[in-house]
Each structure stands twice: as C-alpha cells, then as structure tokens.
Backbone as a ProteinNet text record, in pm:
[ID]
protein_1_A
[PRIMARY]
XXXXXXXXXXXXXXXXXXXXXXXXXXXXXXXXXXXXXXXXXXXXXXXXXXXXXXXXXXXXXXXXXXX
[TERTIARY]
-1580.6	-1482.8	-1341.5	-1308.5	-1178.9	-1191.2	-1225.2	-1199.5	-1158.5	-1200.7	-1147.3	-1038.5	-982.2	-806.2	-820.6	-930.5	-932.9	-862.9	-764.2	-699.4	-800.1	-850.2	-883.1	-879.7	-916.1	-925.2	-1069.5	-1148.2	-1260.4	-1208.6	-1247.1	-1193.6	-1311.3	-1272.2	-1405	-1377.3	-1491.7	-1492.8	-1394.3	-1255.1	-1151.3	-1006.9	-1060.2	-956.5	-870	-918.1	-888.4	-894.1	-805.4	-846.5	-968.7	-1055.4	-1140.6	-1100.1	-1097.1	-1091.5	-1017.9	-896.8	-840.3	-833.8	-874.2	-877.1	-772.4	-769.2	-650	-523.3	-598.3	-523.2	-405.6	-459.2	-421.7	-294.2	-327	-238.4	-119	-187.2	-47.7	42.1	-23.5	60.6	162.9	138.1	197.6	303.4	276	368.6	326	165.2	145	49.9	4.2	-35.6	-213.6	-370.6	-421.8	-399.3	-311.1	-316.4	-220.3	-138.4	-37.4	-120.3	-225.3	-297.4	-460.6	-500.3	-575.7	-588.9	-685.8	-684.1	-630.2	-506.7	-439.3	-446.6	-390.3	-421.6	-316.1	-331.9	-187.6	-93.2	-135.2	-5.4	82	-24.8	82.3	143.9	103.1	149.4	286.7	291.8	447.6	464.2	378.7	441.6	343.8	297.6	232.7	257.8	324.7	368.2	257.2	335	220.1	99.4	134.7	13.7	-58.2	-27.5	-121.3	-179.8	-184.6	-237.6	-321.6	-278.2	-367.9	-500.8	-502.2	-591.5	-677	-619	-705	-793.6	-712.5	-815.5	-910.4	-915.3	-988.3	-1102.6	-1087.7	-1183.5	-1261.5	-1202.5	-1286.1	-1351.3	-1271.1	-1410	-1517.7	-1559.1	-1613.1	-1729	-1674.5	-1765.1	-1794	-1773.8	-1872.4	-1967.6	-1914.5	-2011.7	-2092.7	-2115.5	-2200.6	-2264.5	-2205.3	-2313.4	-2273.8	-2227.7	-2201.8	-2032.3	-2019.4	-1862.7	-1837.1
-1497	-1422.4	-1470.3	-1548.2	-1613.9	-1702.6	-1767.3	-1857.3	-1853.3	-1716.1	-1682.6	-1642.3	-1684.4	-1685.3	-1485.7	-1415.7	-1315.5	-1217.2	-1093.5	-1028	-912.7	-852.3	-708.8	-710.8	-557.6	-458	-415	-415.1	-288.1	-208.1	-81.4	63.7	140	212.7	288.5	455.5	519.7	675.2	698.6	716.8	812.3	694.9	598.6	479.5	444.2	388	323.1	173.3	63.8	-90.6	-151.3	-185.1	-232.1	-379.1	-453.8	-558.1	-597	-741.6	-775.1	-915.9	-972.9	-1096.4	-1186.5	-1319.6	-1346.1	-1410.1	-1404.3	-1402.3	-1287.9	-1200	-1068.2	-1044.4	-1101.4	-1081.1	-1156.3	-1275.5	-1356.7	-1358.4	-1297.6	-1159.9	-1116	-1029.9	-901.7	-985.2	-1096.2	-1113	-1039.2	-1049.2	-918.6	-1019.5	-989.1	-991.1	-870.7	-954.8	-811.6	-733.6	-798.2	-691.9	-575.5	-598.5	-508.5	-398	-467.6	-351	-298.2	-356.6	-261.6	-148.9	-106.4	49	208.4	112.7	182.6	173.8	298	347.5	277.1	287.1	238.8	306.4	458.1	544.7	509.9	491.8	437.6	345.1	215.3	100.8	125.6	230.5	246	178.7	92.8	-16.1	-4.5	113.5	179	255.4	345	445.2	502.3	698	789.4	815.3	796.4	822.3	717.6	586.4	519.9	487.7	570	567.6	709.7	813	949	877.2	766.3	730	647.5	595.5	531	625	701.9	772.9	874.6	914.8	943.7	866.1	744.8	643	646.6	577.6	606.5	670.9	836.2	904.6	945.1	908.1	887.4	783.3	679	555.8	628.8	679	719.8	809.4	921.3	1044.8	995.9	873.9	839.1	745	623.8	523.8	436.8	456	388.5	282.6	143.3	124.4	178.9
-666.4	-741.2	-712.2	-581.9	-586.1	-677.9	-717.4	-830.3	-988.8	-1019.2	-1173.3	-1211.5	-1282	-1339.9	-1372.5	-1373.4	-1470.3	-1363.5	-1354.2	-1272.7	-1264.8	-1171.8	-1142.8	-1004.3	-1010.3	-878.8	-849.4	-736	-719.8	-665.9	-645.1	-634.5	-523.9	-466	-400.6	-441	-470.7	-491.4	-510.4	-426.1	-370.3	-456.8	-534.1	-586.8	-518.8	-396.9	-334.4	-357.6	-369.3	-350.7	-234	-287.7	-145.3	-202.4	-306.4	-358.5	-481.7	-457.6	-563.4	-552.5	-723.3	-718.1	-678.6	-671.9	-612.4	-742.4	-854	-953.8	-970	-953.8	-970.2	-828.3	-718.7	-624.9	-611.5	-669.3	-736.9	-839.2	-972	-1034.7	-938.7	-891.2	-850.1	-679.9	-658.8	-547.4	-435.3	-385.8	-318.1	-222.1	-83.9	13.8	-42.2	-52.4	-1.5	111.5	180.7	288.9	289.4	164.5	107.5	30.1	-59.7	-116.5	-92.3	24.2	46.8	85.4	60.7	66.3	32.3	-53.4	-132.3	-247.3	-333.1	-447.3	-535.5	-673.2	-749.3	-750.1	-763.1	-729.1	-591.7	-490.1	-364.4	-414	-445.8	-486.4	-555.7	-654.5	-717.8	-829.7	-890	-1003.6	-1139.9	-1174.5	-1319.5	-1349.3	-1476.5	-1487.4	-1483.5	-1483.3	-1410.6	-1551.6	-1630.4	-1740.5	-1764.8	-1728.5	-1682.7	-1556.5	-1498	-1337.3	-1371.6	-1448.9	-1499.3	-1548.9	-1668.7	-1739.7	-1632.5	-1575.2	-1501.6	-1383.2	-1355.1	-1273.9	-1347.6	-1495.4	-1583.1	-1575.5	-1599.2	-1652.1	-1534.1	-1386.2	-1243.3	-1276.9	-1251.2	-1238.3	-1302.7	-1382.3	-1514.5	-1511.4	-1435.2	-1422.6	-1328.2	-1202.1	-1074.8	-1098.3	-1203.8	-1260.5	-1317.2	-1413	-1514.4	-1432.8	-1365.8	-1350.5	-1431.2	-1574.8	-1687.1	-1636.7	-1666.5	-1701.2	-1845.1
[MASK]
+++++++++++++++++++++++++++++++++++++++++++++++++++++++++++++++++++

C-alpha cells in the first residue's frame, strides 16, 4: 500500500487514524507520526460538516459491515 499514488486513511471503531498512505501524507506535509491515532477533528484541517459526514459514513460502515 506504500506504493499507490491513491490518498487515504484507515480508521479504527472510535476514528481514529491507525493508517495513512504515504501519498496522502505528502499531501498534507505531515509526519505519520503526526497523525496517528488521531482523529481529523484533532487534526484541525476539514471543515466541521465534513468531519460530521464522515463520521456518519464510519459509523455506518462499522454497523453494517457494508463500505
């Protein structure tokens, strides 16, 4: 998964970062060691209705099973 240009995050239960590609960290000018384990709301850099939707969607995928 280091190798793909494609940017994401994995998340655990509580949306937490356990994992970000390194595309994605180079985006953002970021260290994983800046974002693990933290949430995007910690992070500071999505507005709040998109950090709402996203934690919609989470929990949603954890309730269902389904992406």
């Amino acid at each position: 998964m280091s190798t793909t240009p494609d940017q994401f995050v994995v998340y655990d239960r509580d949306g937490r970062i356990s994992f970000a590609s390194h595309s994605l960290l180079q985006g953002l000018h970021m260290s994983a060691a800046e974002i693990m384990g933290k949430t995007f709301a910690e992070l500071g850099f999505l507005p709040p209705e998109i950090i709402a939707q996203s934690e919609r969607e989470r929990k949603e995928v954890f309730r269902t099973g389904q992406p």
